[in-house]
Coordinates of C-alpha atoms in Angstrom, one line a residue:
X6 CA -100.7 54.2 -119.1
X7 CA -103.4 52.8 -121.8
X8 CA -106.8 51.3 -121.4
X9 CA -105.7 48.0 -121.6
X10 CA -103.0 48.5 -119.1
X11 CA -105.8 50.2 -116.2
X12 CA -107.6 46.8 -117.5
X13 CA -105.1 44.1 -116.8
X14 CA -104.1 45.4 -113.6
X15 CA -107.6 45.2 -112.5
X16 CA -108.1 42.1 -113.3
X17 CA -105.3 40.7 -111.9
X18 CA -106.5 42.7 -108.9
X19 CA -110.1 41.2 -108.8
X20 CA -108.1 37.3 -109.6
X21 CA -105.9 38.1 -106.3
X22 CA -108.7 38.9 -104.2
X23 CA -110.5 36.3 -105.1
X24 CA -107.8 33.6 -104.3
X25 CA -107.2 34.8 -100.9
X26 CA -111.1 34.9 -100.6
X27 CA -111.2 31.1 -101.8
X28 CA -108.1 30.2 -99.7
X29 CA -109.7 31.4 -96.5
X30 CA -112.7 30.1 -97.2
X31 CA -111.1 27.1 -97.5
X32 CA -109.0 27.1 -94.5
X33 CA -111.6 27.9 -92.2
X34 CA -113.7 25.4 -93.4
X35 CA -110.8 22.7 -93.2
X36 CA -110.9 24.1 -89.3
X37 CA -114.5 24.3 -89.1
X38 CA -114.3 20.5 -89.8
X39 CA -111.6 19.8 -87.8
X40 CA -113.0 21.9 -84.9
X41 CA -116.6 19.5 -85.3
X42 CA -115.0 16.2 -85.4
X43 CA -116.7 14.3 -83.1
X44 CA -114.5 12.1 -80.9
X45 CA -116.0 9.0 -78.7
X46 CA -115.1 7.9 -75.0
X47 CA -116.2 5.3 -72.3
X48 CA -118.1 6.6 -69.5
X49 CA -116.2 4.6 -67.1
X50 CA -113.1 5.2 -68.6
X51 CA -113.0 8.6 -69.8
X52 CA -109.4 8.6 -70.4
X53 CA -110.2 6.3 -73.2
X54 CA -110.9 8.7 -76.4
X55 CA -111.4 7.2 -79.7
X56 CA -111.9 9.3 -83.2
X57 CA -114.6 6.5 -84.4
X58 CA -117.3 4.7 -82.3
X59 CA -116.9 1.1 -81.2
X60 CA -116.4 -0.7 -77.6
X61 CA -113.8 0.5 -74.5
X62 CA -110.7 -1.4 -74.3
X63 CA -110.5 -1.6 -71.1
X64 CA -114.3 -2.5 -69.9
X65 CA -116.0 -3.3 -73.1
X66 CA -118.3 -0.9 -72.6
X67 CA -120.2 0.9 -75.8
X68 CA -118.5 4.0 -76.5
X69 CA -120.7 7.6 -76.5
X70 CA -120.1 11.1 -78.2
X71 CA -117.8 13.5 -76.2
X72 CA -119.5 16.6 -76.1
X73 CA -117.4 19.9 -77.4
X74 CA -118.1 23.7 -75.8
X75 CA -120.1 25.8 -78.2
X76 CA -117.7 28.9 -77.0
X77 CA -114.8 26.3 -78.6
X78 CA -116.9 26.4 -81.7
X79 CA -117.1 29.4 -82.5
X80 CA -113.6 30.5 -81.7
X81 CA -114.1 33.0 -79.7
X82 CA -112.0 32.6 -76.6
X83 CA -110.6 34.2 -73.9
X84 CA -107.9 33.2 -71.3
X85 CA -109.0 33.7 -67.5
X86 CA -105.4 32.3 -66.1
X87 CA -103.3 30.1 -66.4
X88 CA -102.7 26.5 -64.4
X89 CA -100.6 23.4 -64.0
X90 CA -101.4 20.5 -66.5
X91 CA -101.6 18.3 -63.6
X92 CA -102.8 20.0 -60.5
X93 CA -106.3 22.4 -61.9
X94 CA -105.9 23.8 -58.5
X95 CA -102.3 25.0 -58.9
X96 CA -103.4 28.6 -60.8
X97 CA -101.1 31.3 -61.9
X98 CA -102.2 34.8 -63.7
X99 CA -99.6 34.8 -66.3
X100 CA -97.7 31.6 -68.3
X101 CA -94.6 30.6 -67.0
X102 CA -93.5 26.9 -65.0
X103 CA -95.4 25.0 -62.5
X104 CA -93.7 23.5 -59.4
X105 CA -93.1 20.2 -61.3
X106 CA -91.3 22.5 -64.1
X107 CA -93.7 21.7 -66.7
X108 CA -95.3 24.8 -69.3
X109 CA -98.7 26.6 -67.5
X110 CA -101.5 25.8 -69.9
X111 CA -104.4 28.4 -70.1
X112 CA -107.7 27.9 -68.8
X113 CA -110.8 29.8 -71.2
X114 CA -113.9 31.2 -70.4
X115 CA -115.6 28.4 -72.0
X116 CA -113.8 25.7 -69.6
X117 CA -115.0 27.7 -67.1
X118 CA -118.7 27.6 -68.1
X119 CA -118.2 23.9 -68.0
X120 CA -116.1 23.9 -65.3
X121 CA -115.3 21.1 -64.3
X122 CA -118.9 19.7 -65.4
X123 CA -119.2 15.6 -66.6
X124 CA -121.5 14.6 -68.7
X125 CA -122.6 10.7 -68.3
X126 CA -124.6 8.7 -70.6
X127 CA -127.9 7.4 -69.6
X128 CA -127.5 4.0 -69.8
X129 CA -124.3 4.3 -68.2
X130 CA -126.1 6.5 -65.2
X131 CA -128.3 3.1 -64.4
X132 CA -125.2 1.0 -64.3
X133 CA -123.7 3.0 -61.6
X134 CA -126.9 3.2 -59.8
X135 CA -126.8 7.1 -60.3
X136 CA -129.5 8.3 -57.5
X137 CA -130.6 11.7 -57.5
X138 CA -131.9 13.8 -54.5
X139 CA -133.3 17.3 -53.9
X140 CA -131.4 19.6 -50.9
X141 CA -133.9 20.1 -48.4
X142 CA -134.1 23.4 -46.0
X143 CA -135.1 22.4 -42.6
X144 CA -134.4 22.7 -39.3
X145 CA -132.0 19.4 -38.1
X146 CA -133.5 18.0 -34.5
X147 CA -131.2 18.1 -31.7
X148 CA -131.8 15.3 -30.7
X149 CA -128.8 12.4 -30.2
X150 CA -130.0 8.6 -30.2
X151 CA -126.8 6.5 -28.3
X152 CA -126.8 3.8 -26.1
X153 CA -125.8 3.6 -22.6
X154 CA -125.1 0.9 -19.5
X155 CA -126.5 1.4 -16.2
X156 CA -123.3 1.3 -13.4
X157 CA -123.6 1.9 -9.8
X158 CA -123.7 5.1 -8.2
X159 CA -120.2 5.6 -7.0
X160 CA -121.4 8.1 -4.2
X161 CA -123.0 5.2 -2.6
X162 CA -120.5 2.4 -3.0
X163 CA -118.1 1.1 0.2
X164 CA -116.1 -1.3 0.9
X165 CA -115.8 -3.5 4.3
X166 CA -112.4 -3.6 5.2
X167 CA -110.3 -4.3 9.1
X168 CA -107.2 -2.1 9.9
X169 CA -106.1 -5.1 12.7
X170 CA -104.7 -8.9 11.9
X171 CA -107.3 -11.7 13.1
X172 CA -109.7 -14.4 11.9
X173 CA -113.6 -14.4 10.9
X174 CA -115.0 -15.5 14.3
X175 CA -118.6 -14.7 12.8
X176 CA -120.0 -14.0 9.3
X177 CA -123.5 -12.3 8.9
X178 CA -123.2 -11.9 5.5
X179 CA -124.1 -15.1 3.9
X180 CA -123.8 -14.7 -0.2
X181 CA -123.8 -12.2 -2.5
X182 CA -126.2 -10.2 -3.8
X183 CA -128.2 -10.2 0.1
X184 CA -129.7 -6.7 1.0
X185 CA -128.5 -5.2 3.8
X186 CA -130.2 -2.2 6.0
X187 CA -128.0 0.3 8.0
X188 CA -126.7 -0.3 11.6
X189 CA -127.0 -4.1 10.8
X190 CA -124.2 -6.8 11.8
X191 CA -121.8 -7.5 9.2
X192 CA -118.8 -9.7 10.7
X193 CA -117.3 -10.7 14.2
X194 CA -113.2 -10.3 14.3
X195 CA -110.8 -12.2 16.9
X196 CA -107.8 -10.0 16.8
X197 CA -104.7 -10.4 19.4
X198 CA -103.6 -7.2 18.4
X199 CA -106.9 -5.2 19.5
X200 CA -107.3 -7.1 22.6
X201 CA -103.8 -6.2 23.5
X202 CA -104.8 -2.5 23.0
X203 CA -108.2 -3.0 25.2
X204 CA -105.8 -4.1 27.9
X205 CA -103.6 -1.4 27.4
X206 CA -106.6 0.8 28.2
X207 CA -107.4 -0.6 31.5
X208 CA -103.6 -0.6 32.6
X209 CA -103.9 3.4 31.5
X210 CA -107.1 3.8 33.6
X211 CA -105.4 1.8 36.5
X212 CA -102.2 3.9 36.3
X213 CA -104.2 7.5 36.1
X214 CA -106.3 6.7 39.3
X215 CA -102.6 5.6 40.7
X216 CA -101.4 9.1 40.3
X217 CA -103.9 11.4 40.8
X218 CA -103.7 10.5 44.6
X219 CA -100.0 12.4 44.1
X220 CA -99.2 15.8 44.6
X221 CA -96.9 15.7 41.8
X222 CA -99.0 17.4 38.6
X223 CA -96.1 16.0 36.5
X224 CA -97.0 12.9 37.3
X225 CA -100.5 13.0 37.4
X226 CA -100.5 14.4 34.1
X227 CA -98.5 11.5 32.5
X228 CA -101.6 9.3 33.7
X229 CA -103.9 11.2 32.2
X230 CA -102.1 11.6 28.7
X231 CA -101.5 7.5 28.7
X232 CA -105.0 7.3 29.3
X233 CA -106.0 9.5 26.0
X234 CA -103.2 7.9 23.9
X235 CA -105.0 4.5 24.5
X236 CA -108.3 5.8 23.6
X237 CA -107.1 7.4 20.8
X238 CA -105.3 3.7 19.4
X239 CA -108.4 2.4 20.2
X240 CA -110.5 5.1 18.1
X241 CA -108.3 4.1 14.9
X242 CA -109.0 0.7 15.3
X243 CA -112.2 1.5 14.8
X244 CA -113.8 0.7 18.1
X245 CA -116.9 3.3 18.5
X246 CA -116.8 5.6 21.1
X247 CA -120.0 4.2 22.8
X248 CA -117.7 0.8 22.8
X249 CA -114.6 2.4 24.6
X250 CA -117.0 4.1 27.5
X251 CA -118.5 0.6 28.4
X252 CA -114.9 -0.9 28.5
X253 CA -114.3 1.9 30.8
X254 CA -116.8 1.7 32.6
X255 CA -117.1 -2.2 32.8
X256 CA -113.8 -2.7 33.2
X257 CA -114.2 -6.0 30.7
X258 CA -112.5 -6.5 27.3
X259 CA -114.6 -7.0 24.2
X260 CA -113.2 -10.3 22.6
X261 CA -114.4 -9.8 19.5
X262 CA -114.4 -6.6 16.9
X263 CA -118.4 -6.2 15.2
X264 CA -118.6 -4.6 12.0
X265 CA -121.7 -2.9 10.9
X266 CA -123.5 -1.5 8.2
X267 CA -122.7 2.0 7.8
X268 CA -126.2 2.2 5.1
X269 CA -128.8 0.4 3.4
X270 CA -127.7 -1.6 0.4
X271 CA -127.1 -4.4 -1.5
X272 CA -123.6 -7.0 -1.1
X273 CA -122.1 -6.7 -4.7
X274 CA -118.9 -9.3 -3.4
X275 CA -118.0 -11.1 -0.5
X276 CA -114.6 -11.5 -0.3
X277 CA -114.8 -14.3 2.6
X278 CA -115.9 -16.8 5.1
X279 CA -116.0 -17.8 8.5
X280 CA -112.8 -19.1 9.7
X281 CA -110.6 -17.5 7.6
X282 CA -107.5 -15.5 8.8
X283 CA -107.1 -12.0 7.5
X284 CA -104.7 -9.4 7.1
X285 CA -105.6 -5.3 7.8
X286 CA -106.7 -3.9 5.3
X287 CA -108.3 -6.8 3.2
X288 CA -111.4 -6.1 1.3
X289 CA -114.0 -8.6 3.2
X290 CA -117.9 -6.9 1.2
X291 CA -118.4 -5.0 -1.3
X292 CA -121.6 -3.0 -0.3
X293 CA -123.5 -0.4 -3.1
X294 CA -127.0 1.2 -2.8
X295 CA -128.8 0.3 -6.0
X296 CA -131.7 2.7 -5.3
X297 CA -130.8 5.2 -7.5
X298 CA -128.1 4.2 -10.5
X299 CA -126.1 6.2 -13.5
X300 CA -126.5 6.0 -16.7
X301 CA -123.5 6.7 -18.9
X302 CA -123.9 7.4 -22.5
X303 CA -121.2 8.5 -25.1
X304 CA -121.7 10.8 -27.7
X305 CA -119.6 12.1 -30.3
X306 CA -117.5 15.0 -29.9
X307 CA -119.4 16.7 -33.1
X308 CA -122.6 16.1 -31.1
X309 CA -121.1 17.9 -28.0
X310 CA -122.3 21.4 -28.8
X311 CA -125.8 20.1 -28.5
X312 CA -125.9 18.7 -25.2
X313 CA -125.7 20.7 -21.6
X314 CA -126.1 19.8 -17.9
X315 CA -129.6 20.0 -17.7
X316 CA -130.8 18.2 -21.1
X317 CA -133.7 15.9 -20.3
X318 CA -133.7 12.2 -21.9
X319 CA -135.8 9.7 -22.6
X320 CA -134.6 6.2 -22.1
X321 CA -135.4 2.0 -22.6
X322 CA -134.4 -1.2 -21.7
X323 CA -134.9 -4.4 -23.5
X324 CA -135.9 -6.1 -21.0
X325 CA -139.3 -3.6 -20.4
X326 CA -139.9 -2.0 -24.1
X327 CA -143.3 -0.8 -22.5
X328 CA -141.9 1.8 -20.1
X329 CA -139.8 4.2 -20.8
X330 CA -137.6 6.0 -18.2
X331 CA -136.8 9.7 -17.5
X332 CA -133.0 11.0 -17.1
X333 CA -131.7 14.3 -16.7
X334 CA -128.0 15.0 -17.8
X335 CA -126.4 15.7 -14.5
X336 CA -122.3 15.4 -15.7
X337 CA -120.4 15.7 -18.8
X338 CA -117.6 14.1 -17.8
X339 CA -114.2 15.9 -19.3
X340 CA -112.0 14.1 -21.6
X341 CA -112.5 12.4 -24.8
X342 CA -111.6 9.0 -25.5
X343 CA -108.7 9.1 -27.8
X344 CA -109.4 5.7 -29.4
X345 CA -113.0 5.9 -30.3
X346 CA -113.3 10.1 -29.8
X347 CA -116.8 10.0 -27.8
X348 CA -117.5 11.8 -24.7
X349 CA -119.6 10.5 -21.9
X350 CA -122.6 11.6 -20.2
X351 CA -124.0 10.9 -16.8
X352 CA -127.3 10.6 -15.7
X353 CA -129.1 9.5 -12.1
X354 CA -132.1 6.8 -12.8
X355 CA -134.3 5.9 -9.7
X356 CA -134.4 1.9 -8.8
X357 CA -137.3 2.4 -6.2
X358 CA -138.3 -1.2 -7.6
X359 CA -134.9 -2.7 -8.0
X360 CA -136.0 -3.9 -11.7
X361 CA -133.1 -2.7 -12.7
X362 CA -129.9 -4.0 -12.6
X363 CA -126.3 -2.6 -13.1
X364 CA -124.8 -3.3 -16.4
X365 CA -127.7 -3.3 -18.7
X366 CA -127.5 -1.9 -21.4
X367 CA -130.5 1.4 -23.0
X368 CA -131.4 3.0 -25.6
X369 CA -131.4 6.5 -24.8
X370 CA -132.7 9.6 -27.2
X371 CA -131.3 12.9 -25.7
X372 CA -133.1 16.2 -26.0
X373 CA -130.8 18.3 -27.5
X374 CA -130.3 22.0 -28.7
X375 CA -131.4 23.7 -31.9
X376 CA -129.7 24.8 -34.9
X377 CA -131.6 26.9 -36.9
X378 CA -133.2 26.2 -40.5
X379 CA -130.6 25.6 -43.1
X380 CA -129.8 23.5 -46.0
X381 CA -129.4 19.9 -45.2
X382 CA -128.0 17.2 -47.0
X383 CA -127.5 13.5 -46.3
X384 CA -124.4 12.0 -44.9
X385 CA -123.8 9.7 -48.1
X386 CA -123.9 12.4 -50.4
X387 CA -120.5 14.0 -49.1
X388 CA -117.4 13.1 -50.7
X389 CA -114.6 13.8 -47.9
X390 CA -110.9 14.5 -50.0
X391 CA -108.6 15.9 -47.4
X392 CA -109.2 18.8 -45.7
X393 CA -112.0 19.7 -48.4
X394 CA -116.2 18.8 -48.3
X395 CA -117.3 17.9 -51.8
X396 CA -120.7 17.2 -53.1
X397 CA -121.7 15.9 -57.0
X398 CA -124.5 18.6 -58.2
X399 CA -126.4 17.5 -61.4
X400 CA -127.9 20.0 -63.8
X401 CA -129.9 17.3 -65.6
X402 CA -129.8 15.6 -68.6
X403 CA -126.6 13.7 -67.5
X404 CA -124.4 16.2 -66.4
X405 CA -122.7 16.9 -63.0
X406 CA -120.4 18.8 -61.4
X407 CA -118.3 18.5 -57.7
X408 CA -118.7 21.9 -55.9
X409 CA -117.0 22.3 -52.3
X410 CA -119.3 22.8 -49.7
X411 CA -118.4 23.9 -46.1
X412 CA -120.8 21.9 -43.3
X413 CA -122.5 22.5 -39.9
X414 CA -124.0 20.6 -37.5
X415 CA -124.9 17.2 -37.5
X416 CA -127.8 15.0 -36.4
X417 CA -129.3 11.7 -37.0
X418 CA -127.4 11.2 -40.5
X419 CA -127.8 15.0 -41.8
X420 CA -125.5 17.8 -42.1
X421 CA -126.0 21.4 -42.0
X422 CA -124.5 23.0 -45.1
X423 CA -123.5 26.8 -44.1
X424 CA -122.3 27.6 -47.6
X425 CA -122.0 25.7 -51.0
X426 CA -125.3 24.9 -52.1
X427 CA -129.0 25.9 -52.0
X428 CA -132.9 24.5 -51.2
X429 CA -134.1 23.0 -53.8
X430 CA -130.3 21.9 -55.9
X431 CA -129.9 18.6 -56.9
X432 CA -127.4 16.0 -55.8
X433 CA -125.9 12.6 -55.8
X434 CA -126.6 10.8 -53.3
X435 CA -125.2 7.4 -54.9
X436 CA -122.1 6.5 -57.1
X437 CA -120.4 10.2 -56.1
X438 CA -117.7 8.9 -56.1
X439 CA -117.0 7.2 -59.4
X440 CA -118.4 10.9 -61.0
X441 CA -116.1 12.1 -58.6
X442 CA -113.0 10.1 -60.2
X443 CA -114.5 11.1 -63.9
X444 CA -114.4 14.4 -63.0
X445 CA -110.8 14.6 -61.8
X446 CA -109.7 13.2 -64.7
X447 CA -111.3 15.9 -66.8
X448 CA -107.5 17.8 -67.5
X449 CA -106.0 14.9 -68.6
X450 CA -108.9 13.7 -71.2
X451 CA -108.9 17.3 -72.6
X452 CA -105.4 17.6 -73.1
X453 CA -105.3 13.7 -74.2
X454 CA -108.1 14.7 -76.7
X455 CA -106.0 17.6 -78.5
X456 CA -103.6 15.1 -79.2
X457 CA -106.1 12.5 -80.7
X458 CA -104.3 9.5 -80.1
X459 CA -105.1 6.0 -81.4
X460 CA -107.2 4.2 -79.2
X461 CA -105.0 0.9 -78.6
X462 CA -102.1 3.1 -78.2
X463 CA -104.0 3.9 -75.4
X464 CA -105.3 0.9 -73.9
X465 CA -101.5 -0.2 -73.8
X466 CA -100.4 1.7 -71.3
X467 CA -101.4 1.0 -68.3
X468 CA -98.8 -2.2 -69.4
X469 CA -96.0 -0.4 -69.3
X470 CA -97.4 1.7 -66.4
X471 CA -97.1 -1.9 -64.9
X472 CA -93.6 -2.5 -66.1
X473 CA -92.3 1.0 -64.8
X474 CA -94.4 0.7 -61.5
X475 CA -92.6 -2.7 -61.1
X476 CA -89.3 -1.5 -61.4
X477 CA -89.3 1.2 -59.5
X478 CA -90.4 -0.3 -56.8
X479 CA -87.9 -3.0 -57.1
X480 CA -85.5 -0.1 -57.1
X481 CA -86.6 1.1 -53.5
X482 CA -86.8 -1.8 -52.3
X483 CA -89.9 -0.9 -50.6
X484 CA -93.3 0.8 -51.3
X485 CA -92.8 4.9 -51.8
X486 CA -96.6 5.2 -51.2
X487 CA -96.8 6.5 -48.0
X488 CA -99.9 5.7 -45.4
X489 CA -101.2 6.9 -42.0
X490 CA -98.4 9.2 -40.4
X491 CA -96.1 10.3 -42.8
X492 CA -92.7 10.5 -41.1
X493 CA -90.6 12.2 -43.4
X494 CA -87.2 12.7 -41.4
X495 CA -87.4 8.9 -41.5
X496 CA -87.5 8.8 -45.5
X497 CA -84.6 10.8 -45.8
X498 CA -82.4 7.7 -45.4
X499 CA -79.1 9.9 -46.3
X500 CA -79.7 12.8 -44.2
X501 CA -79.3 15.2 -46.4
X502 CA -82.5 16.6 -45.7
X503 CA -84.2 16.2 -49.0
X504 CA -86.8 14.0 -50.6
X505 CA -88.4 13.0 -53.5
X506 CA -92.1 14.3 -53.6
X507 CA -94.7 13.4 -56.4
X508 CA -96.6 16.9 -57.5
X509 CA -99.5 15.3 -57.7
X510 CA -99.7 12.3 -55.7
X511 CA -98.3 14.0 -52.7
X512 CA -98.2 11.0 -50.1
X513 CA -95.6 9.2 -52.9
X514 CA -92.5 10.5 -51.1
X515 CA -89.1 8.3 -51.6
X516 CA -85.4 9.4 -50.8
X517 CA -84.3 8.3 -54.3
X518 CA -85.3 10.0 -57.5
X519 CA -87.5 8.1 -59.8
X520 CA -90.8 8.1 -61.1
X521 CA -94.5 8.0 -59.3
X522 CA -95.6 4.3 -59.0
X523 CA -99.4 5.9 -59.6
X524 CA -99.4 8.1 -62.8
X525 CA -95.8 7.4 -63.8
X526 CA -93.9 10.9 -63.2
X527 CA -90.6 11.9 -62.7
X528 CA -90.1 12.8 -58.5
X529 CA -89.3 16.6 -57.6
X530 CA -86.7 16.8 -55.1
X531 CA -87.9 18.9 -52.3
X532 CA -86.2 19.8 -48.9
X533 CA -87.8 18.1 -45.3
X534 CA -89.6 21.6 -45.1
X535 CA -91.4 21.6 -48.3
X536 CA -92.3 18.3 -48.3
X537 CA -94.4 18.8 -45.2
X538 CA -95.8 21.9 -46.5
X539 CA -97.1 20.1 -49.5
X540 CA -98.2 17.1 -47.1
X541 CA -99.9 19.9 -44.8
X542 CA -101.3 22.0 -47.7
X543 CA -103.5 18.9 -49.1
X544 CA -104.8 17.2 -46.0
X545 CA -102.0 14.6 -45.2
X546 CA -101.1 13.7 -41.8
X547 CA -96.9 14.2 -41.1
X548 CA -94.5 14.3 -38.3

């Protein structure tokens, strides 16, 4: 082979090189530029993406620049797992199907750097009244601030009642609300029927003295027993004792039954008046001692742990804002009130003065136990989703990020946090939950951006959403959105014990196929079983 053989083939050499130089240079910088396109969105519509800037369809708001991950940029990525395109928490470690049947997509380092991170615009941050606060470490109080209502003290309460028939010959007791002191006359009775047995008595006596002059124990017993079995009538009756041994020994019959006062107190109802016939066992006074009253206060049953027999109290009325009362939890009564889930406390207030009254209402701040320093955060700033605790940290210059948290104690509008965040993060503690709402629809903006499709495309969708939501209901005949207690035996109108379950609106349950009246997807048939599970596995309530 020649010189100018060995020279050709070089240079046809150095010519090919060079064109497969020039062609890569060019194709990576036709991806380069592809890669750096900047796209737009709406801050309160991020599902809105748009290639050029200009105004949201949907709110008119001014679009801003969606920001890209510099790990994206430079192309070097690297695939942590792999999830469902519509459920980020359903994650696999290989590709394959999701439950809805759909192709895992894979989640990169760099997604994971931004997790699941939002990034808000700052004008757009004042419009949602964006309000930021630092997690404090302290120790919460134990103390519980309730009300309560004074009642009577049940161990002093008694009613005046009559086991015999007969009329009011004589009321002491002239109106309600009159004081009372022990061993004092309440009511006179005529009764027939205890006159009759005061007469028995003396025919008893009469008989016994008859036979003890026989020699006949037999008989002399008999008087003796009549004689007993009269007192004894007598006894339950309620005449005293003292009473029957002066008929006995006065030979006389008492006309008239006296009541008394078996206490001091205070006449909380009378139930009648003189003159009026009565029947046994009629409730005739109402009688409480109003020297010392309860207090009963309900707390809630997440406040229980902080609260024993024993706890001391502080408490005020309205009435007297200058003196404040001491009470000492002596009862926690319990059961838990099923409607409003508070349990209630007892506590003994002296009345030596009788200013107070039953029924009045207290303000009552309870000394209760200690928890220990931790993280606290305010009661606003948690987003409850289910069975899950979710609060929206921000990293600054507009961007924030939902991160689970699990919570303590709570006290006076302040939970502990046990694990989740630290002294000193920073929160939301206003508009959570529309960042909450961007955040989740984070997947669907990504994988809406690769596609880069036209803006009023977009903005037209939610009207055929509409038409399709329509429809399908019309085709139920009722609403497949289920609420409260999701029965699902009783959606299985065919009994073939199978549903229709939406994969990522799991409470959208129907027993015909069809497609989700919320994002538009086709149903999964699923048995009874699974269909719970699901319900169960993201905090719905079933039977």
């Amino acid at each position: 082979m020649n010189y100018k053989t060995y020279l050709s083939l070089a240079i046809i050499a150095i010519a090919v090189i060079i064109s497969v130089y020039l062609w890569n240079s060019n194709s990576q910088s036709k991806i380069s530029i592809a890669s750096e396109k900047q796209l737009y969105t709406c801050g309160m519509h991020p599902e809105i993406i748009s290639e050029e800037p200009g105004n949201c369809p949907v709110c008119g708001m001014k679009l801003v620049p969606k920001n890209k991950s510099d790990s994206a940029i430079n192309g070097e990525r690297k695939i942590l797992y792999w999830r469902a395109p519509m459920d980020p928490n359903e994650i696999y470690d290989k590709p394959g199907k999701s439950k809805m049947g759909m192709d895992l997509v894979p989640v990169y380092d760099d997604n994971i750097e931004a997790g699941s991170i939002v990034q808000i615009d700052g004008v757009i941050q004042q419009n949602m009244n964006v309000k930021i606060s630092s997690v404090e470490e302290k120790e919460l109080s134990g103390e519980i601030f309730t009300n309560g209502v004074l009642t009577t003290d049940e161990r002093n309460e008694y009613i005046v009642t009559t086991k015999v028939n007969g009329w009011i010959e004589k009321l002491y007791v002239n109106y309600t609300g009159q004081k009372i002191t022990k061993g004092q006359k309440l009511v006179d009775i005529y009764s027939p029927e205890l006159v009759s047995a005061q007469q028995e008595l003396l025919t008893a006596l009469d008989y016994q003295n008859s036979t003890n002059l026989m020699e006949d124990s037999e008989i002399s017993n008999s008087g003796n027993q009549l004689v007993k079995n009269t007192i004894q009538k007598l006894l339950l009756l309620d005449i005293s004792k003292s009473k029957i041994d002066e008929i006995i020994r006065t030979k006389e019959i008492e006309k008239y039954l006296t009541l008394y006062a078996p206490t001091n107190g205070t006449v909380l109802l009378k139930n009648v008046i003189e003159g009026e016939k009565i029947i046994a066992g009629k409730q005739l006074l109402h009688i409480a001692d109003l020297s010392n009253l309860w207090l009963k206060a309900d707390i809630y049953e997440s406040e229980l742990s902080k609260v024993s027999i024993g706890s001391s109290a502080k408490i005020n009325f309205t009435y007297l804002p200058e003196k404040t009362y001491s009470g000492i939890v002596d009862f926690i009564y319990p059961t838990v009130d099923p409607q409003t889930r508070v349990v209630q406390l007892r506590m003994n207030i002296k009345n030596i003065n009788g200013e107070l009254k039953p029924e009045m209402f207290a303000n009552v701040q309870i000394k209760g136990n200690s928890f220990g320093i931790y993280p606290v955060v305010s009661e606003s700033s948690i987003i409850r989703s289910g069975k899950h605790n979710v609060v929206i940290l921000s990293f600054g210059e507009g961007k924030f990020k939902p991160v689970e948290v699990r919570l303590g104690a709570y006290s006076n509008g302040f939970y502990q946090i046990l694990s989740g965040l630290n002294a000193g993060d920073k929160i939301v503690s206003s508009a959570q939950f529309m960042i909450d709402s961007e955040s989740s629809l984070k997947a669907a903006v990504n994988a809406y951006a690769a596609e880069v499709n036209d803006v009023k495309s977009k903005a037209n969708i939610g009207k055929v959403e509409s038409n399709v939501n329509s429809k399908v209901e019309q085709e139920h005949g009722e609403s497949i959105i289920r609420e409260g207690i999701i029965n699902v035996i009783e959606i299985d109108k065919n009994k073939d014990g199978k549903v229709f379950q939406d994969m990522m609106d799991w409470n959208v349950i129907s027993d015909k196929d069809g497609k989700c009246i919320l994002c538009n997807m086709n149903l999964k048939e699923v048995t009874i079983d699974e269909a719970k599970k699901n319900l169960q596995e993201h905090g719905y309530d079933y039977k």
